[in-house]
Amino acid sequence: METCSTLEGTVHSIIFQNPDNGYTVLRLVDEEGEVSTVVGCIPCAAPGERLLLTGSWTSHPQHGEQFSAQDVERRLPDEEDDILSYLSSGVVRGVGPATAQRMVERFGRDTLDILEQEPERLSELKGVTRKKAMEISASFRSQMELRRLMAFLARYELPVGLAMPLTRRFGGEALDQLRANPYLLVADTYGVDFSVTDEIALSLGLEADSGSRMEAAVLFELSHNENNGHVFLPREKLVGATCQLLDCPADPVEMALDALEERGAVVEEQLGKLACCYLRRLYEAEVYAARKLLLLLSAQADRGRETEQLIDRIQAEENIVYAPLQRQAVELAAQEGVVLLTGGPGTGKTTSVRCIVEMFRRMGMDVVLAAPTGRAAKRMSELCGGVEAQTIHRLLGFSWNEQTGEVTFTKTEKEPLEADAVILDEMSMVDLQLFAALLRALRPGCRLVMVGDPDQLPSVGAGNVFSDLIRSGRVKTVALTEIFRQAQASAIVRNAHAVNQGQMPQLQNDQKDFFFLCRRDPQRVASTIVELVKTRLPQNMDIPASQIQVLTPTHKGPAGTLALNRALQAALNPPMEGKHQRLWGERLFREGDRVMQTRNDYDAVWEKTDGTVGTGIFNGDVGRIEEIDPSGEWLTVCFDDRVTTYTADQLGELDLAYAMTVHKAQGSEYRCVVLSSVQAPPGLMVRGVLYTAITRARELLVLVGDDGAVAKMAANDRQQRRYSGLRRRLAQGGEGS
């Protein structure tokens, strides 16, 4: 950890400044005349202004000692020479050195006050019209607004880097919006804790029992629980959680909830015995998904008069004989509008999907393959004979709406997909909103085949879509249960099914693809994992470290992702001369590092080697750092064949990925998995986590840890209940009550 330091002085010159994110490299002169290089988010910095900086000194391999600024206090210049330097720098649009000279000669130390408060006086200067005077003043005022916003953030010890996304969203009104409603900072875009925003709101004079505070807390609880997978909360639980959050009685919370419902921000509906409270967008997504699915189910599909003959011909040509359940799945896909295909590893889901694809093609249908993540889509393409599969987002033509802070899709009811059939893999990962978006893009009569393993972990986003569809009883489902002979030879497959049945996996080390190394101490677990990845597996099993993925249930502890990533980085990608690196907070990024995107960034621009350009890097995408700019201003990451550039303010979206949580590994498959099995928080010591981890390994799985922890996970079938109304709506014909 670096020591926190302060640095004060006057900006001498600007070396680099990114107008989009405010990242700046500048020279600062202190009172003794010492010149220091400063890097950090300092939007609109200009020569002549004074800065009081808080941060840390770092040593750059090329540029030497630098001050990395975290907090910035700014003061406009008040001496004529400094004002002249400031305005001559071009920081104000329409003002060059000559105009700046005339301004300072005419108005002296009052120049900046006149720019902001009496801009009409600028027309006293030769060559400055009243219109130009107003334009100059508008440019200066926008900078002042940005400065005031940064000062406001700094006052409450919030990152000044938030000023740029707030300004992009609200323009010159950002500070007014923030003062009026500090709770907007709780949104995922900004990621500020509710407790922090609440303190700000109270310090600005908001009454503790005010309706706006109560409403903000209710909306926060609904959003927070959405992140925990819930589509709605029962009214009683919502009120109780809000009361606990604010330490207040129920009456004002009830009134706030009623007000939100009256405005339409929250929708309340009776589902069975529960009074269910939804955020409007989740309510609309659930109602639409149920109605559209029922419509697809009721459509008159071609009942596949020649299905049996088609399957027979495909069998003969492929020299394969489908098992009864596989054949049933293919026949149902030909006969029904919507079909579910489920099964664990080795049960033949992929073989069935390949046959369905071929059958649809021979029926003259345009078939589209899709999956929730890029890795899952790539794997689907490989397993289906090279037939292209896309992510659902890319299939639907996503874009990010900066004004609303929401993703939008071009493919909707107005412009549906040109497809007669859509086959969707890794269905357990699909959340409610994405599922509703996909359904909106399907033409009436389009076939929908959904494939997945119901015993995998549920989606990260809200909803329990796959499980709801299965349990509704409205969608024809084929559950593949037979483990095929070649799969039975795999201890990975056998142990996965054993765990799924609540049994302890076989831990004897006489299996070709499944090994257990007993290590009770978490520190020893960590050191053994590093040794396995660095030397033992590459040397003894001929598996390079790049094809090994370390998984663990938890972030924390000696065998959690944070500690393992630091240890694996040091072992696999140590520092060396000429290899650039960049420190961001407590994370160190180095050229050659394996990294992962940690949130959806719909605006991120990428380019392929063939010149293809596109947008969107998504939560869970894994890549490699190709290059880090020597100044630390940017770095490039290659995600398979897509290269994207990250500026300094975007590094919070990246994390090291030598080790990742089991949840993050959903939808991916790796040649070799090394799994840490140590005691973790109770919510992670469950069967679904162990099962999902085992099924990520394709050729080899090495389990390192405590056999007691393994037994505990295998025996624990506890699943977090998710509040979702989709199953009930489907079962009751689309209605909620």
XYZ file of C-alpha atoms in Angstrom:
737
model
C 0.000 0.000 0.000
C 1.372 3.445 -0.923
C 1.699 6.223 1.653
C -0.839 9.001 1.185
C 0.843 12.346 0.381
C -0.134 15.886 -0.607
C 1.290 18.136 -3.291
C 0.469 21.812 -3.903
C 1.525 24.115 -6.681
C 0.725 25.894 -9.941
C 0.182 24.124 -13.254
C 3.165 24.892 -15.467
C 2.204 22.923 -18.575
C -0.107 20.174 -19.844
C 1.660 17.152 -21.360
C -1.478 15.148 -22.156
C -5.205 15.482 -21.556
C -8.056 13.174 -22.599
C -11.220 15.293 -22.995
C -13.505 12.248 -22.730
C -12.413 10.992 -19.324
C -10.362 13.844 -17.876
C -7.156 11.813 -17.565
C -4.301 14.313 -17.451
C -0.512 14.376 -17.352
C 0.871 17.746 -16.284
C 3.876 19.552 -14.816
C 3.326 21.246 -11.446
C 5.588 23.908 -9.919
C 5.600 24.212 -6.116
C 6.512 27.271 -3.998
C 10.214 26.321 -4.057
C 10.213 26.106 -7.835
C 10.431 22.288 -7.885
C 8.767 20.748 -10.937
C 6.817 17.466 -10.536
C 4.972 15.264 -13.012
C 1.345 14.659 -11.981
C -1.046 12.057 -13.430
C -4.730 11.582 -12.667
C -8.285 12.661 -13.449
C -8.071 16.476 -13.585
C -10.521 17.603 -16.308
C -9.927 20.996 -17.956
C -6.657 21.574 -16.110
C -4.750 24.511 -17.578
C -1.511 26.406 -16.967
C -1.789 29.053 -14.295
C -4.301 27.375 -11.976
C -3.372 26.200 -8.496
C -3.910 22.610 -7.374
C -3.889 20.944 -3.968
C -3.492 17.225 -4.650
C -3.821 14.149 -2.457
C -2.371 10.890 -3.719
C 0.846 8.888 -3.785
C 4.280 8.957 -5.357
C 5.008 6.190 -7.830
C 7.995 5.274 -9.919
C 7.443 4.871 -13.649
C 9.966 2.633 -15.476
C 10.387 5.193 -18.270
C 9.316 8.544 -16.855
C 10.686 8.249 -13.352
C 8.954 9.612 -10.257
C 5.328 10.709 -10.697
C 2.585 11.895 -8.388
C -0.620 9.904 -8.876
C -3.469 12.224 -7.833
C -6.609 10.711 -6.270
C -8.267 13.857 -4.862
C -8.006 17.335 -6.343
C -8.756 20.748 -4.861
C -8.595 23.482 -7.510
C -8.238 27.236 -7.388
C -8.484 29.549 -10.346
C -5.507 31.874 -10.885
C -5.840 35.311 -9.312
C -2.654 37.013 -10.515
C -2.631 38.669 -13.920
C 0.306 36.642 -15.255
C -1.328 33.371 -14.171
C -4.709 34.428 -15.606
C -2.972 35.224 -18.902
C -1.257 31.810 -18.957
C -4.537 30.123 -18.111
C -6.548 31.788 -20.881
C -3.722 31.585 -23.442
C -3.641 27.787 -23.085
C -6.817 27.393 -25.151
C -8.797 26.044 -22.194
C -11.704 28.366 -23.097
C -13.108 27.907 -26.605
C -12.762 31.049 -28.700
C -9.911 32.534 -26.637
C -6.376 32.424 -28.001
C -3.212 34.175 -26.776
C -4.033 37.503 -28.488
C -7.609 37.659 -27.149
C -6.390 36.589 -23.717
C -3.825 39.433 -23.747
C -6.490 42.002 -24.586
C -8.807 40.626 -21.863
C -6.189 40.834 -19.122
C -5.010 44.273 -20.238
C -8.607 45.533 -20.145
C -9.998 43.788 -17.039
C -6.919 42.776 -15.033
C -7.536 40.523 -12.047
C -11.321 40.781 -12.637
C -11.091 38.986 -15.996
C -12.402 35.617 -14.861
C -15.252 37.177 -12.849
C -16.309 39.121 -15.925
C -16.165 35.982 -18.057
C -18.654 34.293 -15.775
C -20.856 37.103 -14.465
C -20.719 39.986 -16.967
C -19.917 38.405 -20.329
C -21.559 41.256 -22.286
C -18.584 43.445 -21.278
C -16.313 41.275 -23.441
C -17.812 43.029 -26.459
C -15.841 46.123 -25.351
C -12.813 44.393 -26.788
C -11.844 44.885 -30.407
C -13.003 41.996 -32.595
C -15.345 40.457 -29.994
C -19.007 40.601 -30.988
C -21.793 40.179 -28.458
C -22.529 36.718 -29.893
C -18.884 35.664 -29.554
C -18.792 37.081 -26.023
C -21.728 34.866 -25.056
C -20.090 31.790 -26.636
C -16.830 32.438 -24.761
C -18.729 32.872 -21.511
C -20.743 29.673 -22.089
C -17.505 27.694 -22.568
C -16.022 29.164 -19.398
C -19.208 28.564 -17.401
C -19.347 24.885 -18.432
C -15.834 24.503 -17.065
C -16.837 26.211 -13.876
C -19.765 23.826 -13.528
C -17.405 20.882 -13.962
C -15.038 22.357 -11.384
C -17.865 22.919 -8.891
C -19.048 19.369 -9.470
C -15.563 18.039 -8.770
C -15.343 20.191 -5.629
C -18.709 18.841 -4.482
C -17.541 15.268 -4.976
C -14.237 15.944 -3.220
C -16.056 17.523 -0.255
C -17.821 14.228 0.360
C -14.682 12.165 -0.344
C -16.121 10.739 -3.535
C -13.882 10.009 -6.557
C -13.572 13.153 -8.679
C -13.570 10.810 -11.690
C -17.358 10.555 -11.226
C -17.588 14.085 -12.616
C -17.132 12.921 -16.204
C -19.888 10.268 -16.389
C -22.231 12.604 -14.468
C -21.527 15.400 -16.941
C -22.026 13.088 -19.909
C -25.404 12.058 -18.468
C -26.727 15.412 -17.216
C -24.609 18.025 -18.996
C -24.354 21.392 -17.263
C -27.177 20.396 -14.902
C -25.138 17.620 -13.271
C -24.407 19.468 -10.027
C -27.987 20.727 -9.687
C -29.258 17.176 -10.305
C -26.856 15.806 -7.704
C -27.808 18.383 -5.094
C -31.502 17.769 -5.735
C -31.127 13.992 -5.580
C -27.818 12.605 -4.259
C -29.388 9.137 -4.366
C -28.846 8.978 -8.134
C -25.234 8.045 -7.305
C -26.456 4.651 -6.066
C -27.072 3.530 -9.679
C -24.758 0.789 -10.991
C -23.156 3.329 -13.331
C -21.642 5.207 -10.383
C -21.583 2.507 -7.702
C -21.741 4.674 -4.561
C -23.072 3.012 -1.395
C -26.552 4.033 -0.278
C -25.229 4.944 3.181
C -22.845 7.479 1.599
C -25.529 9.097 -0.555
C -27.869 9.173 2.424
C -25.290 11.065 4.489
C -24.870 13.560 1.653
C -28.626 14.064 1.350
C -29.026 14.635 5.114
C -26.075 17.040 5.164
C -27.766 19.052 2.400
C -30.771 19.571 4.648
C -33.061 16.727 3.636
C -35.317 15.804 6.552
C -34.830 12.309 7.906
C -38.546 11.559 7.535
C -38.950 13.223 4.138
C -40.906 11.414 1.457
C -38.069 11.699 -1.060
C -35.678 9.935 1.332
C -38.194 7.161 1.957
C -38.841 6.748 -1.777
C -35.127 6.614 -2.549
C -34.671 3.883 0.067
C -37.577 1.821 -1.315
C -36.150 2.031 -4.844
C -32.711 1.149 -3.544
C -34.028 -1.978 -1.814
C -35.773 -3.109 -4.996
C -32.642 -2.459 -7.092
C -30.358 -4.076 -4.516
C -32.514 -7.187 -4.435
C -32.650 -7.231 -8.224
C -28.853 -7.652 -8.057
C -29.508 -10.630 -5.762
C -31.706 -12.233 -8.433
C -35.187 -11.154 -7.265
C -37.712 -9.891 -9.798
C -40.000 -8.544 -7.071
C -40.210 -8.333 -3.301
C -43.293 -9.087 -1.239
C -44.631 -5.804 0.088
C -44.143 -6.874 3.701
C -40.480 -7.772 3.114
C -39.857 -4.591 1.133
C -41.272 -2.372 3.860
C -39.387 -4.287 6.557
C -36.040 -4.072 4.723
C -36.506 -0.338 4.101
C -37.363 0.295 7.757
C -34.209 -1.560 8.783
C -32.120 0.394 6.281
C -33.322 3.779 7.542
C -34.033 2.783 11.158
C -37.527 4.259 10.877
C -41.143 3.186 11.513
C -43.241 1.534 8.816
C -45.862 4.255 8.237
C -43.698 6.719 6.260
C -42.270 3.841 4.205
C -45.787 2.609 3.392
C -46.729 6.144 2.292
C -43.609 6.401 0.115
C -44.346 3.042 -1.510
C -47.921 4.146 -2.253
C -46.584 7.348 -3.819
C -44.170 5.397 -6.026
C -46.987 3.128 -7.141
C -49.181 6.114 -7.926
C -46.406 7.559 -10.136
C -45.883 4.195 -11.826
C -42.259 3.762 -10.692
C -43.291 0.657 -8.717
C -46.016 -1.806 -9.697
C -47.810 -3.881 -7.090
C -49.740 -6.983 -8.079
C -51.282 -9.854 -6.170
C -49.721 -13.207 -7.075
C -51.444 -15.906 -5.102
C -51.240 -14.821 -1.474
C -48.353 -12.407 -2.040
C -48.628 -8.677 -2.616
C -45.674 -8.338 -5.008
C -43.798 -5.063 -5.581
C -41.880 -4.693 -8.860
C -39.701 -2.069 -10.442
C -41.751 -1.146 -13.502
C -39.248 -2.409 -16.089
C -39.058 -5.828 -14.395
C -42.841 -6.039 -14.168
C -43.209 -5.217 -17.850
C -40.504 -7.734 -18.789
C -42.181 -10.538 -16.819
C -45.689 -9.846 -18.141
C -44.435 -9.574 -21.713
C -42.329 -12.759 -21.483
C -45.302 -14.778 -20.239
C -47.699 -13.466 -22.882
C -45.268 -13.835 -25.789
C -44.315 -17.372 -24.752
C -47.959 -18.388 -24.534
C -48.478 -16.894 -27.988
C -45.577 -18.903 -29.417
C -46.891 -22.031 -27.718
C -50.341 -21.569 -29.212
C -49.107 -20.984 -32.769
C -49.898 -23.704 -35.268
C -46.528 -25.265 -35.982
C -45.792 -27.568 -38.871
C -46.369 -30.879 -37.138
C -43.458 -32.415 -38.938
C -45.169 -35.024 -41.116
C -41.804 -36.122 -42.486
C -39.875 -35.782 -39.255
C -39.196 -39.459 -38.771
C -37.930 -39.880 -42.310
C -35.708 -36.820 -41.918
C -34.178 -38.133 -38.721
C -33.588 -41.524 -40.313
C -31.766 -39.909 -43.237
C -29.628 -37.752 -40.917
C -28.731 -40.832 -38.838
C -27.688 -42.735 -41.951
C -25.612 -39.874 -43.339
C -23.937 -39.124 -40.001
C -23.483 -42.808 -39.185
C -25.094 -42.365 -35.798
C -28.047 -43.794 -33.914
C -29.845 -41.386 -31.608
C -30.938 -42.555 -28.179
C -34.717 -42.584 -27.612
C -34.725 -39.352 -25.591
C -32.471 -37.614 -28.115
C -34.801 -38.619 -30.898
C -37.775 -37.450 -28.866
C -36.149 -34.037 -28.441
C -35.600 -33.693 -32.186
C -39.161 -34.746 -32.973
C -40.608 -32.292 -30.465
C -38.523 -29.474 -31.925
C -40.127 -30.226 -35.311
C -43.624 -30.399 -33.874
C -43.797 -27.680 -31.218
C -43.352 -23.932 -31.207
C -41.306 -23.921 -27.981
C -39.203 -26.771 -26.571
C -36.868 -27.177 -23.587
C -33.923 -29.573 -23.748
C -32.166 -30.257 -20.450
C -29.385 -32.518 -19.274
C -26.092 -32.718 -17.437
C -22.621 -33.387 -18.913
C -22.253 -36.421 -21.170
C -25.992 -36.834 -21.793
C -25.880 -35.888 -25.467
C -27.321 -32.359 -25.532
C -24.837 -31.238 -28.184
C -25.556 -34.227 -30.436
C -29.278 -33.507 -30.155
C -28.783 -29.817 -30.975
C -26.700 -30.654 -34.068
C -29.485 -32.922 -35.307
C -32.137 -30.243 -34.637
C -30.104 -27.676 -36.577
C -29.733 -30.044 -39.526
C -33.412 -31.014 -39.435
C -34.558 -27.372 -39.401
C -32.308 -26.661 -42.386
C -33.748 -29.564 -44.352
C -37.206 -28.251 -43.516
C -36.205 -25.034 -45.300
C -35.951 -22.947 -42.154
C -33.520 -20.115 -41.397
C -31.846 -21.130 -38.116
C -30.097 -18.823 -35.652
C -27.857 -20.035 -32.807
C -27.321 -17.875 -29.722
C -25.877 -17.966 -26.202
C -25.704 -15.466 -23.342
C -21.898 -14.974 -23.385
C -19.200 -14.729 -26.021
C -17.390 -17.818 -24.739
C -20.596 -19.853 -24.677
C -21.416 -18.720 -28.229
C -17.936 -19.641 -29.438
C -18.179 -23.076 -27.841
C -21.635 -23.572 -29.355
C -20.252 -22.763 -32.809
C -17.400 -25.256 -32.373
C -19.691 -28.033 -31.149
C -22.248 -27.464 -33.904
C -19.861 -28.026 -36.763
C -18.800 -24.421 -37.206
C -22.315 -23.011 -37.575
C -22.021 -19.412 -36.384
C -23.499 -18.652 -32.976
C -23.827 -15.134 -31.586
C -24.331 -13.627 -28.185
C -27.942 -12.639 -27.555
C -26.887 -8.991 -27.266
C -25.170 -8.989 -30.638
C -28.010 -10.929 -32.237
C -30.490 -8.296 -31.077
C -28.349 -5.319 -32.121
C -27.710 -3.681 -28.771
C -26.750 -0.081 -28.079
C -26.340 2.015 -24.946
C -28.614 4.989 -24.345
C -26.509 7.536 -22.457
C -29.528 9.639 -21.545
C -31.607 6.870 -19.956
C -28.680 4.776 -18.777
C -30.234 1.666 -20.326
C -29.393 -0.785 -23.085
C -31.653 -0.771 -26.134
C -32.031 -3.221 -28.994
C -32.701 -2.635 -32.674
C -34.447 -5.987 -33.077
C -37.966 -5.666 -31.681
C -41.550 -6.345 -32.751
C -41.138 -3.556 -35.341
C -37.942 -5.042 -36.771
C -37.896 -8.736 -35.816
C -35.171 -11.290 -36.454
C -35.247 -12.844 -39.903
C -35.275 -16.337 -38.460
C -37.680 -19.249 -38.571
C -36.040 -20.927 -35.572
C -33.812 -19.787 -32.710
C -31.765 -22.253 -30.658
C -30.563 -20.807 -27.368
C -27.818 -22.531 -25.357
C -26.791 -22.102 -21.694
C -30.356 -21.112 -20.893
C -29.742 -21.192 -17.127
C -27.630 -18.024 -17.523
C -30.371 -15.978 -19.212
C -32.030 -13.408 -16.959
C -35.578 -12.117 -17.265
C -34.910 -8.826 -19.050
C -32.655 -10.381 -21.674
C -35.162 -13.178 -22.221
C -37.988 -10.679 -22.720
C -35.822 -8.730 -25.195
C -35.197 -11.911 -27.196
C -38.886 -12.784 -27.266
C -39.716 -9.287 -28.556
C -37.526 -9.961 -31.574
C -39.175 -13.264 -32.577
C -41.694 -13.266 -35.398
C -45.032 -15.003 -34.825
C -44.556 -18.697 -35.485
C -40.783 -18.653 -34.919
C -39.567 -21.867 -33.268
C -37.686 -21.521 -29.992
C -35.487 -24.316 -28.646
C -33.881 -23.639 -25.266
C -31.014 -25.825 -24.075
C -29.345 -25.954 -20.699
C -28.460 -27.692 -17.480
C -31.035 -26.877 -14.793
C -28.588 -27.809 -12.041
C -26.138 -25.060 -12.964
C -26.079 -21.846 -10.988
C -28.885 -19.421 -11.887
C -28.429 -16.250 -13.917
C -26.474 -13.342 -12.476
C -29.302 -10.972 -13.398
C -32.810 -11.025 -11.954
C -35.102 -13.942 -12.559
C -35.191 -17.696 -12.509
C -36.223 -18.082 -16.126
C -35.043 -21.601 -17.001
C -36.373 -23.123 -13.798
C -39.665 -21.214 -14.118
C -40.165 -22.497 -17.660
C -39.540 -26.091 -16.607
C -41.724 -25.914 -13.489
C -44.601 -24.143 -15.232
C -45.583 -27.335 -17.050
C -46.569 -25.302 -20.103
C -43.449 -25.941 -22.197
C -42.686 -29.390 -23.612
C -39.481 -30.572 -21.954
C -37.092 -33.408 -22.717
C -34.688 -34.217 -19.889
C -31.692 -36.215 -21.122
C -30.554 -38.525 -18.329
C -28.527 -41.289 -19.957
C -24.766 -40.856 -19.662
C -23.218 -42.200 -22.845
C -20.497 -44.794 -22.774
C -17.660 -42.515 -23.872
C -18.739 -39.958 -21.275
C -18.892 -42.605 -18.554
C -15.165 -43.111 -19.040
C -14.635 -39.597 -17.739
C -14.293 -39.239 -13.955
C -15.200 -35.562 -14.418
C -18.607 -36.567 -15.790
C -19.150 -39.350 -13.239
C -18.243 -37.127 -10.301
C -20.370 -34.257 -11.590
C -23.425 -36.512 -11.646
C -22.532 -37.944 -8.234
C -22.371 -34.446 -6.748
C -25.664 -33.573 -8.412
C -27.236 -36.498 -6.574
C -25.820 -35.335 -3.247
C -22.980 -37.861 -3.179
C -19.369 -37.256 -2.350
C -17.167 -37.264 -5.483
C -14.550 -40.019 -5.711
C -11.303 -38.487 -4.472
C -8.953 -41.442 -5.066
C -6.096 -40.453 -7.332
C -6.389 -43.415 -9.668
C -8.554 -41.522 -12.139
C -7.129 -40.205 -15.376
C -8.859 -36.828 -15.450
C -9.880 -36.090 -11.831
C -7.367 -35.616 -9.000
C -7.603 -34.490 -5.388
C -4.776 -32.960 -3.351
C -5.632 -32.737 0.344
C -4.530 -29.443 1.855
C -6.325 -28.314 5.015
C -4.530 -25.014 5.464
C -5.756 -22.277 3.059
C -2.202 -20.900 2.704
C -1.006 -24.359 1.600
C -3.974 -24.577 -0.786
C -2.864 -21.332 -2.399
C 0.817 -22.298 -2.686
C -0.093 -25.721 -4.116
C -2.350 -24.116 -6.736
C 0.447 -21.765 -7.824
C 2.876 -24.691 -8.058
C 0.372 -26.727 -10.109
C -0.277 -23.947 -12.600
C 3.313 -22.775 -12.918
C 5.245 -26.040 -13.102
C 3.584 -29.361 -12.267
C 0.765 -29.404 -14.812
C 2.777 -27.876 -17.704
C 5.702 -30.267 -17.075
C 3.870 -33.462 -16.092
C 0.608 -33.191 -18.051
C 1.802 -31.060 -20.981
C -0.911 -28.475 -20.317
C 0.356 -24.887 -20.688
C -0.580 -22.385 -17.991
C -2.616 -20.405 -20.561
C -5.038 -23.364 -20.804
C -5.480 -23.754 -17.048
C -8.209 -21.873 -15.218
C -8.166 -21.585 -11.433
C -11.636 -21.456 -9.861
C -12.662 -20.744 -6.290
C -16.007 -20.138 -4.594
C -14.961 -16.891 -2.927
C -13.108 -13.601 -3.402
C -11.681 -13.366 0.108
C -9.141 -15.306 2.117
C -5.761 -16.841 1.176
C -7.442 -19.123 -1.380
C -9.877 -16.508 -2.727
C -9.585 -14.761 -6.087
C -7.890 -11.620 -4.736
C -4.945 -13.409 -3.114
C -4.670 -16.120 -5.783
C -4.573 -13.576 -8.615
C -1.728 -11.669 -6.976
C 0.227 -14.887 -6.382
C -0.408 -16.283 -9.871
C 0.479 -12.974 -11.522
C 3.795 -12.920 -9.667
C 4.497 -16.529 -10.671
C 3.297 -16.516 -14.289
C 3.895 -12.928 -15.383
C 6.591 -11.369 -13.200
C 7.908 -7.854 -13.799
C 10.838 -7.469 -16.158
C 12.655 -4.719 -17.960
C 10.659 -3.390 -20.896
C 7.362 -4.884 -19.675
C 5.047 -1.976 -18.836
C 2.630 -2.030 -15.926
C -0.081 0.224 -14.478
C -1.241 0.533 -10.870
C -4.960 1.201 -10.374
C -5.964 1.398 -6.720
C -4.768 -1.870 -5.193
C -4.661 -3.655 -8.544
C -1.547 -3.914 -10.648
C -1.924 -4.606 -14.354
C 1.017 -5.805 -16.424
C 1.492 -6.508 -20.121
C 0.712 -10.178 -20.689
C -1.784 -10.441 -17.812
C -4.984 -12.480 -18.164
C -7.857 -10.110 -17.331
C -11.633 -10.166 -17.165
C -14.295 -7.553 -17.851
C -16.380 -7.161 -14.689
C -19.413 -5.254 -15.990
C -21.240 -4.758 -19.265
C -19.740 -1.887 -21.249
C -21.990 -1.409 -24.240
C -19.998 1.536 -25.602
C -16.570 -0.133 -25.618
C -15.209 -0.123 -29.179
C -13.274 -3.161 -30.435
C -11.532 -4.037 -33.671
C -10.634 -7.386 -35.227
C -7.474 -8.096 -37.196
C -9.537 -8.146 -40.399
C -10.597 -4.526 -39.770
C -14.098 -5.333 -38.500
C -15.176 -2.791 -35.878
C -17.928 -3.245 -33.298
C -18.993 -2.248 -29.788
C -19.641 -4.023 -26.506
C -17.449 -5.861 -24.016
C -19.440 -7.847 -21.480
C -19.246 -8.990 -17.897
C -17.171 -12.185 -17.780
C -15.281 -11.677 -21.074
C -11.674 -12.831 -20.590
C -8.716 -11.461 -22.515
C -5.012 -10.641 -22.356
C -3.311 -7.268 -21.916
C -1.407 -6.668 -25.135
C 0.100 -3.250 -24.491
C 0.239 -0.603 -21.781
C 1.033 2.953 -22.783
C 4.330 3.987 -21.106
C 2.603 7.064 -19.649
C -0.112 4.837 -18.157
C -2.874 6.713 -19.978
C -4.277 3.635 -21.794
C -3.880 -0.076 -22.303
C -5.139 -2.548 -24.912
C -6.746 -5.920 -24.236
C -7.293 -8.717 -26.743
C -10.505 -10.699 -26.157
C -10.034 -13.713 -28.430
C -9.904 -11.854 -31.762
C -11.257 -8.471 -30.570
C -8.879 -5.723 -29.410
C -10.186 -2.842 -27.319
C -8.527 0.127 -25.632
C -9.105 1.043 -21.988
C -8.418 4.542 -20.753
C -7.326 5.143 -17.177
C -10.834 5.799 -15.855
C -12.074 2.485 -17.294
C -9.613 0.290 -15.400
C -12.196 -0.223 -12.670
C -14.000 -2.477 -15.188
C -11.034 -4.871 -15.345
C -9.765 -7.496 -12.938
C -7.083 -10.154 -13.083
C -8.443 -13.511 -14.266
C -5.764 -16.089 -13.455
C -8.297 -17.082 -10.797
C -12.012 -16.370 -10.909
C -15.107 -17.284 -8.938
C -17.206 -20.229 -10.027
C -20.073 -17.819 -10.694
C -17.944 -15.906 -13.212
C -17.022 -19.151 -15.004
C -20.635 -19.972 -15.944
C -21.044 -20.712 -19.627
C -17.320 -21.299 -20.131
C -15.333 -24.492 -20.563
C -11.610 -24.936 -19.997
C -9.155 -27.631 -20.956
C -8.012 -27.830 -17.316
C -9.601 -26.506 -14.113
C -7.813 -26.234 -10.772
C -10.472 -25.836 -8.105
C -9.879 -24.457 -4.624
C -12.093 -26.163 -2.042
C -11.807 -24.442 1.310
C -14.331 -23.244 3.861
C -16.226 -20.216 2.537
C -19.305 -18.164 3.497
C -22.379 -20.429 3.920
C -24.108 -19.125 0.797
C -21.209 -20.416 -1.310
C -20.844 -23.835 0.334
C -23.618 -25.343 -1.750
C -23.973 -28.184 -4.222
C -24.661 -25.937 -7.204
C -21.290 -24.197 -6.840
C -19.354 -27.488 -6.698
C -21.332 -29.017 -9.565
C -20.882 -25.952 -11.776
C -17.149 -25.863 -11.057
C -16.616 -29.528 -11.930
C -18.555 -29.213 -15.189
C -16.296 -26.360 -16.371
C -13.404 -28.831 -16.946
C -13.128 -30.500 -20.350
C -10.010 -32.726 -19.991
C -8.667 -32.435 -16.453
C -9.862 -31.299 -13.032
C -7.585 -30.961 -10.010
C -9.315 -30.351 -6.693
C -7.095 -28.779 -4.022
C -8.262 -28.347 -0.462
C -10.238 -29.819 2.379
C -12.247 -32.993 1.729
C -14.536 -31.869 4.553
C -15.405 -28.739 2.592
C -16.073 -30.855 -0.507
C -18.397 -33.158 1.449
C -20.203 -30.180 2.955
C -20.855 -28.655 -0.479
C -22.016 -31.936 -2.033
C -24.491 -32.519 0.813
C -25.906 -28.971 0.840
C -28.709 -28.636 -1.709
C -29.883 -25.322 -0.309
C -30.857 -22.919 -3.058
C -31.566 -19.267 -2.578
C -35.202 -18.602 -3.289
C -35.720 -16.022 -5.972
C -38.922 -14.046 -6.057
C -40.250 -14.446 -9.594
C -43.765 -14.588 -10.998
C -43.036 -16.040 -14.444
C -43.872 -19.657 -13.538
C -47.217 -18.683 -12.061
C -48.093 -16.429 -14.990
C -47.340 -19.202 -17.480
C -49.229 -21.804 -15.481
C -52.251 -19.520 -15.234
C -52.308 -18.469 -18.856
C -50.408 -15.221 -18.600
C -52.394 -13.678 -15.763
C -50.869 -13.005 -12.385
C -53.703 -13.513 -10.006
